Amino acid sequence: MRDDFDWQGYRFPKNTRVLLDLYGTNRDRRTWIDPEAFRPERFKQWNGSAYNFITQGGGDYYRNHRCPGEWITIELAKVGTTALTRMMRYAVPDQDMSISINRFPMVPRSRFLIENVASLIPVREETAPEATYDLIGKQLQSNERGIRKEH
């Protein structure tokens, strides 16, 4: 906090570090019906208002508080989604998708694993072996061609 601040009965002294609970915000039953369920169709009728979709709010980017990395994050999300849905094929094995709210960053216990990864874009075979990777690219398990295992 740059200055002392009072909000809804809470006192925030100057120089206090404040973190937003995005996990809780994105699962608030006052905002979302059945917030734990994966229901992308809930955004099908989205009216375009940033105030009911973007966690950081929808004020003018140049005058109000907005995440400075918002634009690059949106573009990276588009690239990642395109890669996962149109540029490769893979299988998603059974895994522990539970999330501990006591850990930061909050990621699933088994991370998110994909296996039998293969490019749908023509590449040389030796540059795209089928293997199991987590989504940060660390190879977890080799294929039958004897690629080194990392665990």
XYZ file of C-alpha atoms in Angstrom:
151
model
C 0.000 0.000 0.000
C 1.318 3.426 -0.903
C -0.815 5.078 1.785
C -2.889 3.968 4.764
C -6.148 2.538 3.475
C -9.444 1.389 4.996
C -11.740 -0.970 3.137
C -14.883 -2.702 4.441
C -13.695 -2.485 8.039
C -10.139 -3.618 7.306
C -7.126 -1.369 7.902
C -4.213 -1.590 5.447
C -1.226 0.388 6.764
C 1.158 2.108 4.378
C 3.896 -0.248 3.021
C 1.762 -3.363 3.635
C 2.127 -5.946 0.879
C -1.243 -7.111 -0.453
C -1.866 -10.150 -2.666
C -5.186 -10.825 -4.362
C -6.791 -14.222 -3.835
C -7.461 -15.053 -7.481
C -8.172 -18.694 -6.652
C -10.938 -17.629 -4.270
C -12.203 -14.868 -6.551
C -12.530 -17.248 -9.475
C -14.481 -19.707 -7.309
C -16.801 -17.246 -5.567
C -20.321 -18.729 -5.571
C -21.761 -15.201 -5.537
C -20.299 -14.723 -9.022
C -20.186 -18.217 -10.546
C -22.791 -20.965 -10.569
C -21.044 -24.245 -9.737
C -17.577 -22.599 -9.827
C -15.600 -25.861 -9.485
C -17.091 -27.322 -12.686
C -15.356 -26.955 -16.039
C -18.048 -25.253 -18.089
C -16.606 -23.190 -20.918
C -20.123 -22.763 -22.298
C -20.784 -20.269 -19.486
C -18.865 -17.742 -21.604
C -20.693 -18.522 -24.846
C -23.117 -15.657 -24.275
C -20.442 -13.284 -22.905
C -21.445 -9.681 -23.609
C -17.890 -8.452 -24.094
C -17.717 -6.547 -20.819
C -14.314 -6.896 -19.206
C -15.934 -6.358 -15.805
C -17.588 -9.796 -15.863
C -14.760 -11.760 -17.444
C -11.302 -10.340 -16.678
C -10.236 -10.726 -13.055
C -8.293 -7.452 -13.083
C -11.400 -5.496 -14.114
C -12.212 -3.543 -17.193
C -11.172 0.049 -16.712
C -9.298 2.032 -19.316
C -5.862 0.429 -19.606
C -3.986 3.739 -19.650
C -5.813 5.381 -16.720
C -6.908 2.604 -14.352
C -5.259 -0.348 -12.634
C -4.685 -3.163 -15.085
C -2.086 -5.902 -15.209
C 0.939 -4.638 -17.188
C 1.384 -8.111 -18.669
C -2.257 -8.448 -19.750
C -1.764 -8.033 -23.500
C 1.169 -10.413 -23.782
C -0.631 -12.937 -21.541
C -3.686 -12.879 -23.802
C -1.516 -13.406 -26.898
C 0.426 -16.250 -25.240
C -2.860 -17.895 -24.231
C -4.005 -17.733 -27.867
C -0.741 -19.283 -29.107
C -0.846 -22.010 -26.442
C -4.477 -22.845 -27.124
C -3.804 -23.025 -30.863
C -0.811 -25.308 -30.303
C -2.767 -27.653 -28.020
C -5.834 -27.820 -30.244
C -4.506 -27.576 -33.808
C -0.770 -28.228 -33.960
C -0.307 -31.484 -32.063
C -2.007 -34.635 -30.945
C -1.520 -36.153 -27.531
C -3.199 -38.208 -24.842
C -4.021 -37.040 -21.330
C -3.326 -39.851 -18.826
C -5.112 -40.213 -15.482
C -3.546 -37.831 -12.983
C -4.114 -36.029 -9.711
C -5.682 -32.680 -10.658
C -6.357 -31.629 -7.047
C -4.976 -28.237 -6.053
C -3.597 -27.264 -2.656
C -4.589 -23.726 -1.723
C -1.573 -23.685 0.639
C 0.951 -23.842 -2.204
C 1.991 -21.039 -4.512
C 1.769 -21.141 -7.410
C -1.358 -23.244 -7.211
C -0.951 -26.008 -9.768
C -2.430 -29.504 -9.859
C -0.506 -32.013 -7.707
C 0.617 -33.981 -10.754
C 0.985 -30.741 -12.775
C -0.726 -31.353 -16.109
C 0.701 -34.301 -17.991
C 0.305 -35.189 -21.632
C 1.745 -38.245 -23.365
C 2.237 -39.631 -26.851
C 2.902 -36.113 -28.089
C 3.149 -35.838 -31.857
C 3.248 -32.779 -34.066
C 0.558 -32.313 -36.685
C 2.976 -30.021 -38.498
C 5.523 -31.849 -40.679
C 8.896 -32.010 -38.908
C 11.903 -34.307 -39.032
C 11.257 -37.408 -36.891
C 14.328 -36.918 -34.688
C 13.115 -33.457 -33.621
C 9.660 -34.557 -32.456
C 9.846 -37.915 -30.636
C 6.721 -39.208 -28.976
C 7.157 -38.990 -25.233
C 5.463 -37.791 -22.059
C 5.990 -34.125 -21.206
C 4.620 -31.755 -18.655
C 3.422 -28.515 -20.179
C 6.613 -26.640 -19.356
C 8.376 -28.990 -21.747
C 10.341 -31.205 -19.370
C 10.423 -34.710 -20.748
C 9.143 -37.142 -18.155
C 9.140 -40.497 -19.895
C 10.790 -41.781 -23.045
C 9.346 -43.650 -25.976
C 10.441 -46.975 -27.406
C 13.318 -45.368 -29.341
C 15.420 -45.132 -26.178
C 15.290 -41.433 -25.478
C 16.783 -40.556 -22.079
C 14.321 -40.594 -19.176
C 14.087 -37.651 -16.752
C 11.995 -37.810 -13.593
